[in-house]
Structure formats: structure tokens, C-alpha cells
Amino acid sequence: KNEVEQSPQNLTAQEGEFITINCSYSVGISALHWLQQHPGGGIVSLFMLSSGKKKHGRLIATINIQEKHSSLHITASHPRDSAVYICAVPNYGGSQGNLIFGKGTKLSVKP
Amino acid sequence: DTEVTQTPKHLVMGMTNKKSLKCEQHMGHRAMYWYKQKAKKPPELMFVYSYEKLSINESVPSRFSPECPNSSLLNLHLHALQPEDSALYLCASKTSGGSGNEQFFGPGTRLTVL
């Protein structure tokens, strides 16, 4: 079973700051997911990436397959970015495509 | 249509009640998932349906009974639940099993058992 570690667990930033959230996993994968969950809300898929870098607006995700590490960056952070960010990888114990989740990083952006 | 819908959004039930959660997608996805998420914890897998057949049951108590009546619909029938079953229940779907496809999540049903 893949182990997923995220850091930091909690992060407070001032509006406009550059944010980095890190994720490492123990077993090689074909794709990694970054997810966002607002308080009391459902989960939104931000990125699925298997190599290199992806960018969507102010969000950038990178992955290093050899090092089993991924980062999520937020440029020019805004209070509406306040949420829990979750890294998830496929469960290679089976072939059903279910995800194993990190414990999440709770981000709070202050105005 | 690129969304997964879940109803109801909120549900309060007593321990003797029978209720059902519903999940629907019209993206042609053939793998559907139920996850349970307790407060401040990551989601945990409950069930996987692949091509309308139950393929994974993560040792979930029998008071939770999943059903997949067709390729677009996934139900979770609840009976004789306990207060510790209170949680956010998330449905997800993807094109098929395997690791290479994006998983789409519904907004969840927040369940409170009294």
C-alpha cells in the first residue's frame, strides 16, 4: 500500500504570498492527484499529473517521479484559496483505481 | 455534463431509520466509488463498483448496503446506523478502473446519526 505524506499540515499566509505544499509517496505511480476541499464542502480535482508541470491560473503542480515527490504552488494567494489541499495517489494494491489520500494541508490566507 | 451529483446534501436520521444516499453521473464513467470522510480526516474508501458490479468492499459493516442499478446511478442504503457513522459521504466516478484517469467527486452528503 502506498504511503502519502504531506507537509505542512497547517499553513497560514498573508494575501499575495507564494504558497508551496509538498507531497511524497512511497511506491512508484503513474499519476498523482491534487484535490481541494473547502470547509464543509466536497472535493474538487485540481490536477492529475504524471510528469513535469501543469499550470491552471494561479495554481502550479509539479512532480518528480524519480524522487516520488510533488509540489503544489499557489501564486499571489487570495483568501478564497483558503481550503484543505489533498494529495492522492492510486492504490496499487488493487486495480480498481481508488485513491489513497494524504492527510491534507489546511491553508488559511489572511487579507 | 461533467459533474457528479449527490442527494441529499444533508441528512439527519435516527438509529432505527432506513434511508438512502444517491449518486448520479452522466459522463459514461464505468467505475464508481463511495468514500467516507470523518471530520479533519482524509476520505476512506468504502466500496468500488466497476461496470455495475461490486468489486471492492473495504470491510464495511452490513448496515451500509451499496447498490448500482445502472451505469449512471449509485445508491448507498443505510439501516440501523450508529452515531459514529456520522460523516461526509462522498461519491466519485472515473472512466474505468485502473490508475490513469481523473476521478470526479460529488459534493457529498453530510450525514448525522442521532
Short mmCIF file of C-alpha atoms in Angstrom, two decimals, chain A residues 30-31 33 35 37 39-48 86 90-92 94-104 106, chain B residues 31 33 35 37 40-45 48 50 55-56 88 90 94 96-108 110:
data_model
loop_
_atom_site.label_atom_id
_atom_site.label_comp_id
_atom_site.label_asym_id
_atom_site.label_seq_id
_atom_site.Cartn_x
_atom_site.Cartn_y
_atom_site.Cartn_z
CA SER A 30 1.65 6.61 -12.97
CA ALA A 31 -0.29 9.69 -11.87
CA HIS A 33 -3.83 13.94 -7.93
CA LEU A 35 -7.52 17.96 -4.71
CA GLN A 37 -11.76 20.80 -0.26
CA PRO A 39 -14.74 23.78 4.74
CA GLY A 40 -17.79 21.57 4.91
CA GLY A 41 -17.62 21.01 1.18
CA GLY A 42 -16.99 18.32 -1.35
CA ILE A 43 -13.77 17.63 -3.16
CA VAL A 44 -12.68 19.31 -6.37
CA SER A 45 -9.98 17.85 -8.56
CA LEU A 46 -7.30 20.45 -9.31
CA PHE A 47 -4.71 18.44 -11.19
CA MET A 48 -3.84 14.95 -12.28
CA ILE A 86 -5.08 16.95 -0.52
CA PRO A 90 -3.70 5.37 -6.90
CA ASN A 91 -3.87 2.35 -4.66
CA TYR A 92 -1.62 -0.13 -6.42
CA GLY A 94 -5.64 -3.34 -6.45
CA SER A 95 -6.57 -2.42 -9.96
CA GLN A 96 -9.79 -0.55 -9.29
CA GLY A 97 -8.40 2.95 -9.44
CA ASN A 98 -9.36 4.01 -5.96
CA LEU A 99 -7.20 6.68 -4.36
CA ILE A 100 -5.13 6.81 -1.23
CA PHE A 101 -5.17 10.26 0.30
CA GLY A 102 -2.66 12.29 2.25
CA LYS A 103 -3.86 13.88 5.45
CA GLY A 104 -4.23 17.23 3.76
CA LYS A 106 -5.09 23.26 5.73
CA ALA B 31 -16.17 2.94 -12.16
CA TYR B 33 -16.80 4.84 -5.59
CA TYR B 35 -15.82 7.19 0.35
CA GLN B 37 -14.80 11.17 5.46
CA LYS B 40 -10.48 16.63 9.74
CA LYS B 41 -9.55 13.24 8.27
CA PRO B 42 -8.87 12.18 4.68
CA PRO B 43 -11.52 10.17 2.84
CA GLU B 44 -11.55 6.42 3.30
CA LEU B 45 -12.70 4.01 0.65
CA VAL B 48 -15.96 0.29 -5.59
CA SER B 50 -16.83 -1.48 -11.78
CA SER B 55 -15.53 -5.11 -6.95
CA ILE B 56 -14.28 -3.84 -3.61
CA LEU B 88 -19.41 13.21 4.96
CA LEU B 90 -18.51 11.21 -0.95
CA LYS B 94 -13.97 7.74 -13.36
CA SER B 96 -12.90 2.88 -15.73
CA GLY B 97 -10.77 1.13 -13.18
CA GLY B 98 -7.04 1.50 -13.34
CA SER B 99 -4.88 4.39 -12.28
CA GLY B 100 -4.58 6.59 -15.30
CA ASN B 101 -7.82 8.53 -15.31
CA GLU B 102 -9.05 11.55 -13.42
CA GLN B 103 -11.51 10.88 -10.64
CA PHE B 104 -14.51 13.20 -10.34
CA PHE B 105 -16.04 13.79 -6.92
CA GLY B 106 -19.55 14.74 -5.92
CA PRO B 107 -20.27 17.42 -3.31
CA GLY B 108 -21.01 14.83 -0.66
CA ARG B 110 -23.32 15.18 5.28
#
